[in-house]
């Protein structure tokens, strides 16, 4: 992170909220906050975290990392 007001400071969050709005918020109208909360949590856990490349996993998605790290014998079971 750079200095206050640096252009790159908010880029990651702006990207996240843009995807959230496009994939969840703009899809339909929500009758209750609880319904919207569940939709957001579900989207984050099922879609966003599974597709997002993570530095801690060597810039792989969690699915790619699990595929590489799982031995063929474990996959067959």
Short mmCIF file of N, CA and C in Angstrom, two decimals:
data_model
loop_
_atom_site.label_atom_id
_atom_site.label_comp_id
_atom_site.label_asym_id
_atom_site.label_seq_id
_atom_site.Cartn_x
_atom_site.Cartn_y
_atom_site.Cartn_z
N UNK A 1 0.83 -1.18 0.00
CA UNK A 1 0.00 0.00 0.00
C UNK A 1 0.88 1.25 0.00
N UNK A 2 0.45 2.22 -0.70
CA UNK A 2 1.20 3.46 -0.82
C UNK A 2 0.69 4.51 0.15
N UNK A 3 0.92 5.73 -0.24
CA UNK A 3 0.49 6.86 0.58
C UNK A 3 -1.02 7.04 0.50
N UNK A 4 -1.54 7.85 1.39
CA UNK A 4 -2.97 8.15 1.40
C UNK A 4 -3.36 8.74 0.05
N UNK A 5 -4.41 8.20 -0.54
CA UNK A 5 -4.89 8.71 -1.82
C UNK A 5 -4.19 8.13 -3.02
N UNK A 6 -3.28 7.19 -2.83
CA UNK A 6 -2.59 6.57 -3.97
C UNK A 6 -3.60 5.76 -4.79
N UNK A 7 -3.39 5.74 -6.09
CA UNK A 7 -4.37 5.14 -7.00
C UNK A 7 -4.59 3.65 -6.76
N UNK A 8 -3.56 2.91 -6.38
CA UNK A 8 -3.68 1.47 -6.23
C UNK A 8 -4.25 1.00 -4.90
N UNK A 9 -4.44 1.91 -3.96
CA UNK A 9 -4.88 1.52 -2.63
C UNK A 9 -6.21 0.79 -2.62
N UNK A 10 -7.16 1.27 -3.38
CA UNK A 10 -8.50 0.70 -3.33
C UNK A 10 -8.82 -0.22 -4.50
N UNK A 11 -7.86 -0.48 -5.36
CA UNK A 11 -8.13 -1.25 -6.57
C UNK A 11 -8.68 -2.64 -6.26
N UNK A 12 -8.11 -3.33 -5.29
CA UNK A 12 -8.56 -4.69 -4.98
C UNK A 12 -10.00 -4.70 -4.46
N UNK A 13 -10.32 -3.79 -3.57
CA UNK A 13 -11.68 -3.74 -3.02
C UNK A 13 -12.68 -3.27 -4.06
N UNK A 14 -12.28 -2.33 -4.91
CA UNK A 14 -13.18 -1.88 -5.96
C UNK A 14 -13.48 -3.02 -6.93
N UNK A 15 -12.49 -3.82 -7.23
CA UNK A 15 -12.69 -4.98 -8.09
C UNK A 15 -13.64 -5.98 -7.44
N UNK A 16 -13.42 -6.26 -6.15
CA UNK A 16 -14.29 -7.19 -5.43
C UNK A 16 -15.74 -6.71 -5.43
N UNK A 17 -15.96 -5.44 -5.06
CA UNK A 17 -17.32 -4.93 -4.98
C UNK A 17 -17.98 -4.83 -6.34
N UNK A 18 -17.19 -4.60 -7.38
CA UNK A 18 -17.73 -4.60 -8.73
C UNK A 18 -18.26 -5.98 -9.10
N UNK A 19 -17.47 -7.01 -8.80
CA UNK A 19 -17.91 -8.38 -9.07
C UNK A 19 -19.12 -8.75 -8.22
N UNK A 20 -19.12 -8.35 -6.96
CA UNK A 20 -20.25 -8.62 -6.08
C UNK A 20 -21.52 -7.99 -6.62
N UNK A 21 -21.43 -6.76 -7.03
CA UNK A 21 -22.62 -6.07 -7.54
C UNK A 21 -23.12 -6.73 -8.82
N UNK A 22 -22.21 -7.05 -9.71
CA UNK A 22 -22.59 -7.66 -10.99
C UNK A 22 -23.19 -9.06 -10.80
N UNK A 23 -22.61 -9.86 -9.91
CA UNK A 23 -23.00 -11.26 -9.77
C UNK A 23 -24.08 -11.54 -8.73
N UNK A 24 -24.30 -10.62 -7.79
CA UNK A 24 -25.28 -10.87 -6.74
C UNK A 24 -26.33 -9.76 -6.67
N UNK A 25 -25.87 -8.56 -6.43
CA UNK A 25 -26.79 -7.47 -6.13
C UNK A 25 -27.69 -7.10 -7.29
N UNK A 26 -27.17 -7.09 -8.50
CA UNK A 26 -27.96 -6.67 -9.66
C UNK A 26 -28.78 -7.79 -10.28
N UNK A 27 -28.67 -9.00 -9.77
CA UNK A 27 -29.38 -10.13 -10.36
C UNK A 27 -30.88 -10.12 -10.09
N UNK A 28 -31.27 -9.60 -8.93
CA UNK A 28 -32.69 -9.56 -8.55
C UNK A 28 -32.87 -8.63 -7.36
N UNK A 29 -34.11 -8.40 -6.99
CA UNK A 29 -34.35 -7.58 -5.80
C UNK A 29 -34.50 -8.52 -4.60
N UNK A 30 -34.09 -8.04 -3.46
CA UNK A 30 -34.06 -8.85 -2.24
C UNK A 30 -35.15 -8.35 -1.30
N UNK A 31 -35.92 -9.29 -0.73
CA UNK A 31 -37.03 -8.91 0.15
C UNK A 31 -36.57 -8.63 1.58
N UNK A 32 -35.53 -9.33 2.03
CA UNK A 32 -35.03 -9.11 3.39
C UNK A 32 -33.51 -8.98 3.38
N UNK A 33 -32.99 -8.35 4.41
CA UNK A 33 -31.53 -8.25 4.55
C UNK A 33 -30.91 -9.62 4.76
N UNK A 34 -31.60 -10.47 5.49
CA UNK A 34 -31.08 -11.82 5.76
C UNK A 34 -30.94 -12.61 4.46
N UNK A 35 -31.90 -12.50 3.58
CA UNK A 35 -31.85 -13.18 2.29
C UNK A 35 -30.65 -12.68 1.47
N UNK A 36 -30.43 -11.38 1.48
CA UNK A 36 -29.29 -10.80 0.77
C UNK A 36 -27.98 -11.23 1.42
N UNK A 37 -27.93 -11.22 2.74
CA UNK A 37 -26.72 -11.65 3.45
C UNK A 37 -26.34 -13.07 3.08
N UNK A 38 -27.32 -13.96 3.05
CA UNK A 38 -27.07 -15.36 2.70
C UNK A 38 -26.57 -15.47 1.26
N UNK A 39 -27.17 -14.70 0.36
CA UNK A 39 -26.74 -14.72 -1.05
C UNK A 39 -25.30 -14.24 -1.19
N UNK A 40 -24.93 -13.21 -0.44
CA UNK A 40 -23.56 -12.68 -0.51
C UNK A 40 -22.56 -13.70 0.03
N UNK A 41 -22.86 -14.25 1.19
CA UNK A 41 -21.96 -15.24 1.80
C UNK A 41 -21.82 -16.45 0.89
N UNK A 42 -22.92 -16.91 0.32
CA UNK A 42 -22.88 -18.05 -0.58
C UNK A 42 -22.03 -17.76 -1.80
N UNK A 43 -22.20 -16.58 -2.39
CA UNK A 43 -21.40 -16.21 -3.56
C UNK A 43 -19.92 -16.17 -3.22
N UNK A 44 -19.58 -15.58 -2.07
CA UNK A 44 -18.17 -15.49 -1.68
C UNK A 44 -17.58 -16.88 -1.48
N UNK A 45 -18.28 -17.74 -0.77
CA UNK A 45 -17.74 -19.06 -0.45
C UNK A 45 -17.73 -20.01 -1.64
N UNK A 46 -18.75 -19.98 -2.47
CA UNK A 46 -18.85 -20.92 -3.58
C UNK A 46 -18.15 -20.47 -4.84
N UNK A 47 -18.12 -19.18 -5.09
CA UNK A 47 -17.61 -18.69 -6.37
C UNK A 47 -16.33 -17.90 -6.21
N UNK A 48 -16.38 -16.84 -5.44
CA UNK A 48 -15.25 -15.91 -5.38
C UNK A 48 -13.99 -16.57 -4.84
N UNK A 49 -14.07 -17.23 -3.71
CA UNK A 49 -12.89 -17.85 -3.11
C UNK A 49 -12.36 -19.01 -3.93
N UNK A 50 -13.22 -19.69 -4.65
CA UNK A 50 -12.79 -20.84 -5.45
C UNK A 50 -12.09 -20.41 -6.73
N UNK A 51 -12.37 -19.21 -7.23
CA UNK A 51 -11.78 -18.76 -8.49
C UNK A 51 -10.63 -17.79 -8.30
N UNK A 52 -10.58 -17.12 -7.17
CA UNK A 52 -9.58 -16.07 -6.95
C UNK A 52 -8.21 -16.70 -6.70
N UNK A 53 -7.22 -16.22 -7.41
CA UNK A 53 -5.85 -16.69 -7.21
C UNK A 53 -5.32 -16.12 -5.90
N UNK A 54 -4.67 -16.97 -5.11
CA UNK A 54 -4.23 -16.56 -3.79
C UNK A 54 -2.71 -16.65 -3.68
N UNK A 55 -2.11 -15.60 -3.18
CA UNK A 55 -0.66 -15.53 -3.06
C UNK A 55 -0.11 -16.63 -2.16
N UNK A 56 -0.83 -16.97 -1.11
CA UNK A 56 -0.37 -18.00 -0.18
C UNK A 56 -0.34 -19.38 -0.83
N UNK A 57 -1.05 -19.56 -1.93
CA UNK A 57 -1.07 -20.84 -2.63
C UNK A 57 -0.23 -20.81 -3.91
N UNK A 58 0.68 -19.86 -3.99
CA UNK A 58 1.54 -19.76 -5.16
C UNK A 58 0.80 -19.25 -6.39
N UNK A 59 -0.12 -18.31 -6.19
CA UNK A 59 -0.94 -17.70 -7.26
C UNK A 59 -1.83 -18.71 -7.96
N UNK A 60 -2.23 -19.76 -7.25
CA UNK A 60 -3.19 -20.73 -7.76
C UNK A 60 -4.54 -20.51 -7.11
N UNK A 61 -5.59 -20.97 -7.76
CA UNK A 61 -6.90 -20.96 -7.12
C UNK A 61 -6.92 -22.12 -6.12
N UNK A 62 -7.81 -22.09 -5.14
CA UNK A 62 -7.88 -23.20 -4.20
C UNK A 62 -8.14 -24.55 -4.88
N UNK A 63 -8.95 -24.55 -5.93
CA UNK A 63 -9.24 -25.79 -6.65
C UNK A 63 -7.98 -26.31 -7.35
N UNK A 64 -7.23 -25.43 -8.01
CA UNK A 64 -5.98 -25.83 -8.66
C UNK A 64 -4.99 -26.37 -7.64
N UNK A 65 -4.88 -25.69 -6.50
CA UNK A 65 -3.96 -26.11 -5.46
C UNK A 65 -4.31 -27.50 -4.94
N UNK A 66 -5.58 -27.73 -4.66
CA UNK A 66 -6.02 -29.05 -4.17
C UNK A 66 -5.75 -30.13 -5.20
N UNK A 67 -5.96 -29.83 -6.48
CA UNK A 67 -5.73 -30.81 -7.53
C UNK A 67 -4.25 -31.20 -7.59
N UNK A 68 -3.38 -30.21 -7.48
CA UNK A 68 -1.94 -30.47 -7.54
C UNK A 68 -1.47 -31.23 -6.30
N UNK A 69 -1.97 -30.85 -5.14
CA UNK A 69 -1.48 -31.40 -3.88
C UNK A 69 -2.08 -32.76 -3.52
N UNK A 70 -3.20 -33.12 -4.15
CA UNK A 70 -3.84 -34.40 -3.86
C UNK A 70 -3.16 -35.50 -4.66
N UNK A 71 -2.78 -36.56 -4.00
CA UNK A 71 -2.12 -37.67 -4.69
C UNK A 71 -3.17 -38.47 -5.48
N UNK A 72 -2.74 -39.14 -6.55
CA UNK A 72 -3.70 -39.95 -7.33
C UNK A 72 -4.41 -41.01 -6.51
N UNK A 73 -3.75 -41.60 -5.51
CA UNK A 73 -4.40 -42.62 -4.68
C UNK A 73 -5.52 -42.01 -3.86
N UNK A 74 -5.33 -40.79 -3.37
CA UNK A 74 -6.35 -40.12 -2.60
C UNK A 74 -7.53 -39.75 -3.47
N UNK A 75 -7.27 -39.34 -4.71
CA UNK A 75 -8.34 -38.98 -5.63
C UNK A 75 -9.20 -40.17 -5.97
N UNK A 76 -8.62 -41.36 -6.04
CA UNK A 76 -9.37 -42.56 -6.41
C UNK A 76 -10.29 -43.02 -5.29
N UNK A 77 -9.96 -42.67 -4.05
CA UNK A 77 -10.75 -43.11 -2.90
C UNK A 77 -12.05 -42.38 -2.77
#
